[in-house]
């Protein structure tokens, strides 16, 4: 990368950055270059575009270059920036947690229908990762009581930091445990976006995901159902009668997931489609 290391302005460095990303076949070169520059100089994108002749400090140029090199290695922009927006809020992200996906917002939308504003329901998030699901729910329904578990200690730390960022550290109980060992009952609602990718699809994922996001958060075992089954079986014992289980699934997993749910005594309320029209979320009730 040929960056003149003095007296470069925003416009010039962006051009350099975009070219570099293009040469390396990165998908959104303009957006990524702007986001990276805005992180480096700690200014909003709008401010950059309004002040294209501003000069950069030597150190900022070096940082910009380092971030571009990370993007060249296909590190996702959410890890480089250290955050990602989900639902209505900003969530801290690093390579210990799955990057929150817009499709997962479907789970929030559906869950809110079963959580009346005035009631204090007891909620559990299984495999909380960044904590994006449970934090978004609690922001909408502050009267609820919430717990969130994850087998990864590093993920729990990220989730706790996110809870702090959103002033919910005293309202969500984060527990680093394998859900199989968890023993707290009588939940009104359990929500989970478990790892559900099978071993063949896992190998075919984009390099950005495959080499950077945690396998633990993606892999659903050989057939993709190991964690889905675990969540359903455990939810059966943790939920109250008539309690709801909302689970995200892969788009080809509807039939088998419905079967597992029914075999475990759940009634299927609804199957919702994601933004691209694929089956993505099952709402069910423990009978
Ligand atoms: N609950 C988190 C999310 O939806 C993490 C899910 C996971 O790691 N599979 O983003």
mmCIF file of C-alpha atoms and ligand atoms in Angstrom:
data_model
loop_
_atom_site.group_PDB
_atom_site.id
_atom_site.type_symbol
_atom_site.label_atom_id
_atom_site.label_comp_id
_atom_site.label_asym_id
_atom_site.label_seq_id
_atom_site.Cartn_x
_atom_site.Cartn_y
_atom_site.Cartn_z
ATOM 1 C CA UNK A 1 0.000 0.000 0.000
ATOM 2 C CA UNK A 2 1.505 3.275 -1.054
ATOM 3 C CA UNK A 3 0.443 5.835 1.518
ATOM 4 C CA UNK A 4 2.392 9.092 1.519
ATOM 5 C CA UNK A 5 2.928 9.458 5.215
ATOM 6 C CA UNK A 6 2.642 13.214 5.526
ATOM 7 C CA UNK A 7 0.087 15.887 4.678
ATOM 8 C CA UNK A 8 -2.513 13.505 3.354
ATOM 9 C CA UNK A 9 -6.100 14.705 3.559
ATOM 10 C CA UNK A 10 -9.314 12.712 4.172
ATOM 11 C CA UNK A 11 -10.153 12.594 0.498
ATOM 12 C CA UNK A 12 -6.738 11.315 -0.544
ATOM 13 C CA UNK A 13 -6.513 8.664 2.126
ATOM 14 C CA UNK A 14 -10.020 7.426 1.316
ATOM 15 C CA UNK A 15 -9.109 7.076 -2.361
ATOM 16 C CA UNK A 16 -5.997 5.116 -1.433
ATOM 17 C CA UNK A 17 -7.964 2.934 0.935
ATOM 18 C CA UNK A 18 -10.748 2.212 -1.535
ATOM 19 C CA UNK A 19 -8.238 1.244 -4.227
ATOM 20 C CA UNK A 20 -6.397 -1.029 -1.854
ATOM 21 C CA UNK A 21 -9.606 -2.769 -0.756
ATOM 22 C CA UNK A 22 -10.773 -3.088 -4.366
ATOM 23 C CA UNK A 23 -7.461 -4.646 -5.409
ATOM 24 C CA UNK A 24 -7.937 -7.159 -2.641
ATOM 25 C CA UNK A 25 -11.507 -7.921 -3.717
ATOM 26 C CA UNK A 26 -13.199 -6.682 -0.552
ATOM 27 C CA UNK A 27 -16.937 -6.341 -1.169
ATOM 28 C CA UNK A 28 -17.855 -2.849 0.141
ATOM 29 C CA UNK A 29 -14.654 -0.858 -0.374
ATOM 30 C CA UNK A 30 -16.194 2.626 -0.051
ATOM 31 C CA UNK A 31 -18.153 1.888 3.090
ATOM 32 C CA UNK A 32 -15.325 -0.031 4.747
ATOM 33 C CA UNK A 33 -12.729 2.665 3.993
ATOM 34 C CA UNK A 34 -15.005 5.362 5.421
ATOM 35 C CA UNK A 35 -15.841 3.324 8.531
ATOM 36 C CA UNK A 36 -12.179 2.618 9.162
ATOM 37 C CA UNK A 37 -11.190 6.253 8.699
ATOM 38 C CA UNK A 38 -13.979 7.346 11.006
ATOM 39 C CA UNK A 39 -12.707 4.948 13.679
ATOM 40 C CA UNK A 40 -9.110 6.102 13.264
ATOM 41 C CA UNK A 41 -9.839 9.819 13.592
ATOM 42 C CA UNK A 42 -12.768 9.267 15.972
ATOM 43 C CA UNK A 43 -15.197 11.330 13.915
ATOM 44 C CA UNK A 44 -18.567 10.530 12.386
ATOM 45 C CA UNK A 45 -18.704 9.584 8.703
ATOM 46 C CA UNK A 46 -20.728 12.737 7.995
ATOM 47 C CA UNK A 47 -17.924 14.868 9.423
ATOM 48 C CA UNK A 48 -15.392 13.202 7.143
ATOM 49 C CA UNK A 49 -17.481 13.863 4.055
ATOM 50 C CA UNK A 50 -17.943 17.515 5.036
ATOM 51 C CA UNK A 51 -14.236 18.080 5.698
ATOM 52 C CA UNK A 52 -12.511 16.180 2.929
ATOM 53 C CA UNK A 53 -9.577 18.607 2.848
ATOM 54 C CA UNK A 54 -8.645 18.139 6.508
ATOM 55 C CA UNK A 55 -5.137 16.805 6.938
ATOM 56 C CA UNK A 56 -4.353 13.624 8.859
ATOM 57 C CA UNK A 57 -1.840 13.141 11.631
ATOM 58 C CA UNK A 58 1.066 10.813 10.920
ATOM 59 C CA UNK A 59 -0.121 8.329 13.543
ATOM 60 C CA UNK A 60 -3.643 8.228 12.137
ATOM 61 C CA UNK A 61 -2.265 7.316 8.731
ATOM 62 C CA UNK A 62 -0.331 4.415 10.233
ATOM 63 C CA UNK A 63 -3.421 3.205 12.116
ATOM 64 C CA UNK A 64 -5.528 3.461 8.962
ATOM 65 C CA UNK A 65 -2.990 1.317 7.160
ATOM 66 C CA UNK A 66 -2.998 -1.316 9.915
ATOM 67 C CA UNK A 67 -6.796 -1.580 9.906
ATOM 68 C CA UNK A 68 -6.827 -1.922 6.105
ATOM 69 C CA UNK A 69 -4.328 -4.763 6.350
ATOM 70 C CA UNK A 70 -6.631 -6.525 8.813
ATOM 71 C CA UNK A 71 -9.547 -6.104 6.411
ATOM 72 C CA UNK A 72 -7.346 -7.511 3.643
ATOM 73 C CA UNK A 73 -7.057 -10.675 5.762
ATOM 74 C CA UNK A 74 -10.887 -10.752 5.629
ATOM 75 C CA UNK A 75 -11.321 -9.854 9.273
ATOM 76 C CA UNK A 76 -14.956 -8.683 9.545
ATOM 77 C CA UNK A 77 -15.447 -4.933 9.812
ATOM 78 C CA UNK A 78 -17.402 -5.423 13.092
ATOM 79 C CA UNK A 79 -14.269 -6.835 14.759
ATOM 80 C CA UNK A 80 -12.020 -4.128 13.331
ATOM 81 C CA UNK A 81 -14.366 -1.384 14.507
ATOM 82 C CA UNK A 82 -15.140 -3.256 17.730
ATOM 83 C CA UNK A 83 -18.876 -2.789 17.472
ATOM 84 C CA UNK A 84 -22.001 -3.650 15.512
ATOM 85 C CA UNK A 85 -25.516 -2.197 15.601
ATOM 86 C CA UNK A 86 -28.347 -4.616 16.404
ATOM 87 C CA UNK A 87 -32.038 -3.768 16.918
ATOM 88 C CA UNK A 88 -31.794 -0.243 18.381
ATOM 89 C CA UNK A 89 -28.380 -0.334 20.004
ATOM 90 C CA UNK A 90 -24.644 -0.556 19.569
ATOM 91 C CA UNK A 91 -22.934 -3.760 20.790
ATOM 92 C CA UNK A 92 -19.252 -4.307 21.475
ATOM 93 C CA UNK A 93 -17.887 -7.175 19.414
ATOM 94 C CA UNK A 94 -14.633 -9.080 19.270
ATOM 95 C CA UNK A 95 -13.609 -12.458 17.897
ATOM 96 C CA UNK A 96 -14.920 -14.269 20.994
ATOM 97 C CA UNK A 97 -18.519 -13.609 19.955
ATOM 98 C CA UNK A 98 -20.672 -14.094 16.907
ATOM 99 C CA UNK A 99 -21.362 -10.789 15.163
ATOM 100 C CA UNK A 100 -25.045 -9.892 15.733
ATOM 101 C CA UNK A 101 -27.059 -10.468 12.527
ATOM 102 C CA UNK A 102 -30.054 -8.470 11.286
ATOM 103 C CA UNK A 103 -31.976 -11.742 10.811
ATOM 104 C CA UNK A 104 -31.773 -12.370 14.552
ATOM 105 C CA UNK A 105 -33.845 -9.221 15.124
ATOM 106 C CA UNK A 106 -36.778 -11.403 14.144
ATOM 107 C CA UNK A 107 -36.421 -13.211 17.477
ATOM 108 C CA UNK A 108 -36.731 -9.873 19.305
ATOM 109 C CA UNK A 109 -39.770 -8.843 17.297
ATOM 110 C CA UNK A 110 -41.552 -12.127 18.059
ATOM 111 C CA UNK A 111 -40.502 -12.281 21.723
ATOM 112 C CA UNK A 112 -41.875 -8.797 22.423
ATOM 113 C CA UNK A 113 -45.346 -10.052 21.468
ATOM 114 C CA UNK A 114 -45.259 -12.405 24.462
ATOM 115 C CA UNK A 115 -43.845 -9.903 26.917
ATOM 116 C CA UNK A 116 -46.499 -7.352 27.923
ATOM 117 C CA UNK A 117 -44.932 -4.031 28.974
ATOM 118 C CA UNK A 118 -46.572 -3.997 32.399
ATOM 119 C CA UNK A 119 -45.616 -7.566 33.402
ATOM 120 C CA UNK A 120 -42.463 -8.849 34.990
ATOM 121 C CA UNK A 121 -41.748 -12.049 33.037
ATOM 122 C CA UNK A 122 -38.793 -14.332 33.721
ATOM 123 C CA UNK A 123 -36.587 -14.726 30.620
ATOM 124 C CA UNK A 124 -33.551 -16.880 29.786
ATOM 125 C CA UNK A 125 -31.188 -16.430 26.817
ATOM 126 C CA UNK A 126 -29.239 -19.609 25.965
ATOM 127 C CA UNK A 127 -25.892 -18.982 24.238
ATOM 128 C CA UNK A 128 -25.969 -15.245 24.764
ATOM 129 C CA UNK A 129 -22.722 -14.436 22.902
ATOM 130 C CA UNK A 130 -22.446 -10.640 22.752
ATOM 131 C CA UNK A 131 -25.660 -10.428 24.790
ATOM 132 C CA UNK A 132 -27.388 -8.609 21.933
ATOM 133 C CA UNK A 133 -30.677 -10.533 22.301
ATOM 134 C CA UNK A 134 -31.235 -10.319 26.040
ATOM 135 C CA UNK A 135 -29.996 -6.721 26.274
ATOM 136 C CA UNK A 136 -32.303 -5.612 23.448
ATOM 137 C CA UNK A 137 -35.254 -7.340 25.157
ATOM 138 C CA UNK A 138 -34.537 -5.807 28.549
ATOM 139 C CA UNK A 139 -34.206 -2.355 27.031
ATOM 140 C CA UNK A 140 -37.753 -2.792 25.665
ATOM 141 C CA UNK A 141 -39.146 -4.513 28.767
ATOM 142 C CA UNK A 142 -37.316 -3.163 31.833
ATOM 143 C CA UNK A 143 -39.662 -4.904 34.287
ATOM 144 C CA UNK A 144 -38.594 -8.382 33.171
ATOM 145 C CA UNK A 145 -36.131 -10.548 35.095
ATOM 146 C CA UNK A 146 -33.372 -11.940 32.919
ATOM 147 C CA UNK A 147 -30.633 -14.556 32.935
ATOM 148 C CA UNK A 148 -28.231 -15.348 30.133
ATOM 149 C CA UNK A 149 -25.864 -18.289 29.837
ATOM 150 C CA UNK A 150 -22.934 -19.074 27.589
ATOM 151 C CA UNK A 151 -20.374 -21.855 27.653
ATOM 152 C CA UNK A 152 -17.652 -19.383 26.628
ATOM 153 C CA UNK A 153 -16.162 -17.323 29.461
ATOM 154 C CA UNK A 154 -14.821 -14.786 26.978
ATOM 155 C CA UNK A 155 -18.296 -14.349 25.465
ATOM 156 C CA UNK A 156 -19.803 -13.803 28.925
ATOM 157 C CA UNK A 157 -17.242 -11.052 29.507
ATOM 158 C CA UNK A 158 -18.238 -9.318 26.270
ATOM 159 C CA UNK A 159 -21.930 -9.666 27.173
ATOM 160 C CA UNK A 160 -21.296 -8.173 30.629
ATOM 161 C CA UNK A 161 -19.491 -5.217 29.064
ATOM 162 C CA UNK A 162 -22.416 -4.697 26.729
ATOM 163 C CA UNK A 163 -24.842 -4.829 29.657
ATOM 164 C CA UNK A 164 -22.748 -2.161 31.400
ATOM 165 C CA UNK A 165 -22.740 -0.031 28.270
ATOM 166 C CA UNK A 166 -26.550 -0.136 28.315
ATOM 167 C CA UNK A 167 -26.926 0.296 32.104
ATOM 168 C CA UNK A 168 -28.285 -3.207 32.590
ATOM 169 C CA UNK A 169 -25.428 -4.787 34.547
ATOM 170 C CA UNK A 170 -27.588 -5.163 37.669
ATOM 171 C CA UNK A 171 -30.605 -6.462 35.811
ATOM 172 C CA UNK A 172 -29.244 -9.393 33.823
ATOM 173 C CA UNK A 173 -27.667 -12.371 35.519
ATOM 174 C CA UNK A 174 -24.862 -13.617 33.214
ATOM 175 C CA UNK A 175 -23.661 -17.155 33.894
ATOM 176 C CA UNK A 176 -20.713 -18.955 32.328
ATOM 177 C CA UNK A 177 -22.022 -22.512 32.231
ATOM 178 C CA UNK A 178 -22.887 -25.376 29.893
ATOM 179 C CA UNK A 179 -26.673 -25.185 29.584
ATOM 180 C CA UNK A 180 -26.895 -28.906 30.389
ATOM 181 C CA UNK A 181 -25.637 -28.138 33.907
ATOM 182 C CA UNK A 182 -27.953 -25.171 34.494
ATOM 183 C CA UNK A 183 -30.592 -25.628 37.197
ATOM 184 C CA UNK A 184 -32.916 -22.663 37.569
ATOM 185 C CA UNK A 185 -36.538 -23.291 36.647
ATOM 186 C CA UNK A 186 -39.887 -21.626 35.989
ATOM 187 C CA UNK A 187 -39.010 -19.407 33.053
ATOM 188 C CA UNK A 188 -41.858 -17.719 31.162
ATOM 189 C CA UNK A 189 -39.811 -17.388 28.011
ATOM 190 C CA UNK A 190 -36.591 -18.895 26.689
ATOM 191 C CA UNK A 191 -34.873 -17.429 23.662
ATOM 192 C CA UNK A 192 -31.893 -18.803 21.771
ATOM 193 C CA UNK A 193 -29.891 -18.386 18.614
ATOM 194 C CA UNK A 194 -27.903 -21.603 18.910
ATOM 195 C CA UNK A 195 -25.042 -22.641 16.626
ATOM 196 C CA UNK A 196 -26.817 -24.540 13.841
ATOM 197 C CA UNK A 197 -24.443 -24.919 10.885
ATOM 198 C CA UNK A 198 -23.622 -28.487 9.842
ATOM 199 C CA UNK A 199 -20.040 -29.597 9.226
ATOM 200 C CA UNK A 200 -20.304 -29.504 5.419
ATOM 201 C CA UNK A 201 -21.795 -25.982 5.281
ATOM 202 C CA UNK A 202 -19.309 -24.824 7.896
ATOM 203 C CA UNK A 203 -16.506 -25.547 5.449
ATOM 204 C CA UNK A 204 -18.236 -23.610 2.701
ATOM 205 C CA UNK A 205 -18.741 -20.391 4.656
ATOM 206 C CA UNK A 206 -17.189 -17.124 3.476
ATOM 207 C CA UNK A 207 -13.594 -16.722 4.616
ATOM 208 C CA UNK A 208 -14.682 -13.670 6.661
ATOM 209 C CA UNK A 209 -16.872 -15.905 8.796
ATOM 210 C CA UNK A 210 -14.987 -19.185 8.588
ATOM 211 C CA UNK A 211 -11.596 -17.913 9.704
ATOM 212 C CA UNK A 212 -12.683 -15.142 12.050
ATOM 213 C CA UNK A 213 -15.937 -15.842 13.879
ATOM 214 C CA UNK A 214 -15.841 -18.377 16.745
ATOM 215 C CA UNK A 215 -16.519 -21.977 15.627
ATOM 216 C CA UNK A 216 -18.217 -22.559 18.961
ATOM 217 C CA UNK A 217 -20.876 -20.009 18.013
ATOM 218 C CA UNK A 218 -21.427 -21.459 14.518
ATOM 219 C CA UNK A 219 -21.040 -25.219 14.573
ATOM 220 C CA UNK A 220 -24.116 -27.329 15.225
ATOM 221 C CA UNK A 221 -22.170 -30.572 14.990
ATOM 222 C CA UNK A 222 -22.137 -33.045 12.116
ATOM 223 C CA UNK A 223 -25.812 -32.638 11.118
ATOM 224 C CA UNK A 224 -26.308 -29.113 12.508
ATOM 225 C CA UNK A 225 -28.818 -30.204 15.168
ATOM 226 C CA UNK A 226 -26.619 -30.946 18.196
ATOM 227 C CA UNK A 227 -27.204 -27.584 19.883
ATOM 228 C CA UNK A 228 -30.787 -27.132 18.664
ATOM 229 C CA UNK A 229 -31.673 -30.465 20.314
ATOM 230 C CA UNK A 230 -29.832 -29.519 23.479
ATOM 231 C CA UNK A 231 -31.692 -26.200 23.751
ATOM 232 C CA UNK A 232 -35.089 -27.806 23.130
ATOM 233 C CA UNK A 233 -34.572 -30.681 25.595
ATOM 234 C CA UNK A 234 -33.281 -28.401 28.309
ATOM 235 C CA UNK A 235 -35.998 -25.775 27.730
ATOM 236 C CA UNK A 236 -38.609 -28.449 28.314
ATOM 237 C CA UNK A 237 -37.430 -28.721 31.927
ATOM 238 C CA UNK A 238 -36.616 -25.045 32.512
ATOM 239 C CA UNK A 239 -39.884 -23.546 31.212
ATOM 240 C CA UNK A 240 -43.172 -23.168 33.060
ATOM 241 C CA UNK A 241 -46.185 -24.935 31.575
ATOM 242 C CA UNK A 242 -47.390 -22.624 28.781
ATOM 243 C CA UNK A 243 -43.957 -20.980 28.689
ATOM 244 C CA UNK A 244 -42.623 -19.946 25.274
ATOM 245 C CA UNK A 245 -39.500 -21.112 23.474
ATOM 246 C CA UNK A 246 -38.241 -18.923 20.613
ATOM 247 C CA UNK A 247 -35.419 -20.401 18.647
ATOM 248 C CA UNK A 248 -33.522 -19.327 15.550
ATOM 249 C CA UNK A 249 -32.825 -22.079 13.000
ATOM 250 C CA UNK A 250 -31.058 -22.491 9.678
ATOM 251 C CA UNK A 251 -33.300 -22.012 6.647
ATOM 252 C CA UNK A 252 -33.374 -25.727 5.807
ATOM 253 C CA UNK A 253 -33.983 -26.876 9.362
ATOM 254 C CA UNK A 254 -37.700 -26.211 9.742
ATOM 255 C CA UNK A 255 -39.120 -29.732 9.329
ATOM 256 C CA UNK A 256 -36.603 -31.490 11.554
ATOM 257 C CA UNK A 257 -36.702 -28.756 14.226
ATOM 258 C CA UNK A 258 -40.517 -28.891 14.339
ATOM 259 C CA UNK A 259 -40.280 -32.654 14.781
ATOM 260 C CA UNK A 260 -37.804 -32.345 17.667
ATOM 261 C CA UNK A 261 -40.030 -29.733 19.308
ATOM 262 C CA UNK A 262 -43.153 -31.865 18.974
ATOM 263 C CA UNK A 263 -41.376 -34.991 20.224
ATOM 264 C CA UNK A 264 -40.490 -32.969 23.309
ATOM 265 C CA UNK A 265 -44.033 -31.829 23.989
ATOM 266 C CA UNK A 266 -44.039 -28.400 22.376
ATOM 267 C CA UNK A 267 -46.889 -26.844 20.416
ATOM 268 C CA UNK A 268 -45.805 -24.852 17.338
ATOM 269 C CA UNK A 269 -47.258 -21.340 17.367
ATOM 270 C CA UNK A 270 -45.490 -19.786 14.426
ATOM 271 C CA UNK A 271 -42.606 -20.079 12.009
ATOM 272 C CA UNK A 272 -41.300 -16.698 10.849
ATOM 273 C CA UNK A 273 -39.288 -15.878 7.785
ATOM 274 C CA UNK A 274 -36.186 -13.721 7.744
ATOM 275 C CA UNK A 275 -35.447 -10.659 5.586
ATOM 276 C CA UNK A 276 -34.723 -12.831 2.561
ATOM 277 C CA UNK A 277 -37.905 -14.902 2.961
ATOM 278 C CA UNK A 278 -36.288 -17.954 4.564
ATOM 279 C CA UNK A 279 -37.666 -19.846 7.583
ATOM 280 C CA UNK A 280 -35.646 -18.515 10.483
ATOM 281 C CA UNK A 281 -37.514 -18.459 13.785
ATOM 282 C CA UNK A 282 -39.831 -20.906 15.513
ATOM 283 C CA UNK A 283 -42.162 -19.795 18.288
ATOM 284 C CA UNK A 284 -43.414 -22.705 20.393
ATOM 285 C CA UNK A 285 -45.181 -23.387 23.677
ATOM 286 C CA UNK A 286 -44.395 -25.984 26.323
ATOM 287 C CA UNK A 287 -47.632 -27.901 26.843
HETATM 288 N N1 LIG B 1 -27.040 -14.821 20.931
HETATM 289 C C1 LIG B 1 -25.997 -14.315 20.122
HETATM 290 C C2 LIG B 1 -26.556 -13.780 18.812
HETATM 291 O O1 LIG B 1 -27.658 -14.046 18.459
HETATM 292 C C3 LIG B 1 -24.943 -15.376 19.854
HETATM 293 C C4 LIG B 1 -25.467 -16.566 19.137
HETATM 294 C C5 LIG B 1 -24.401 -17.617 18.910
HETATM 295 O O2 LIG B 1 -23.264 -17.464 19.334
HETATM 296 N N2 LIG B 1 -24.772 -18.665 18.222
HETATM 297 O O3 LIG B 1 -25.926 -13.063 18.098
#
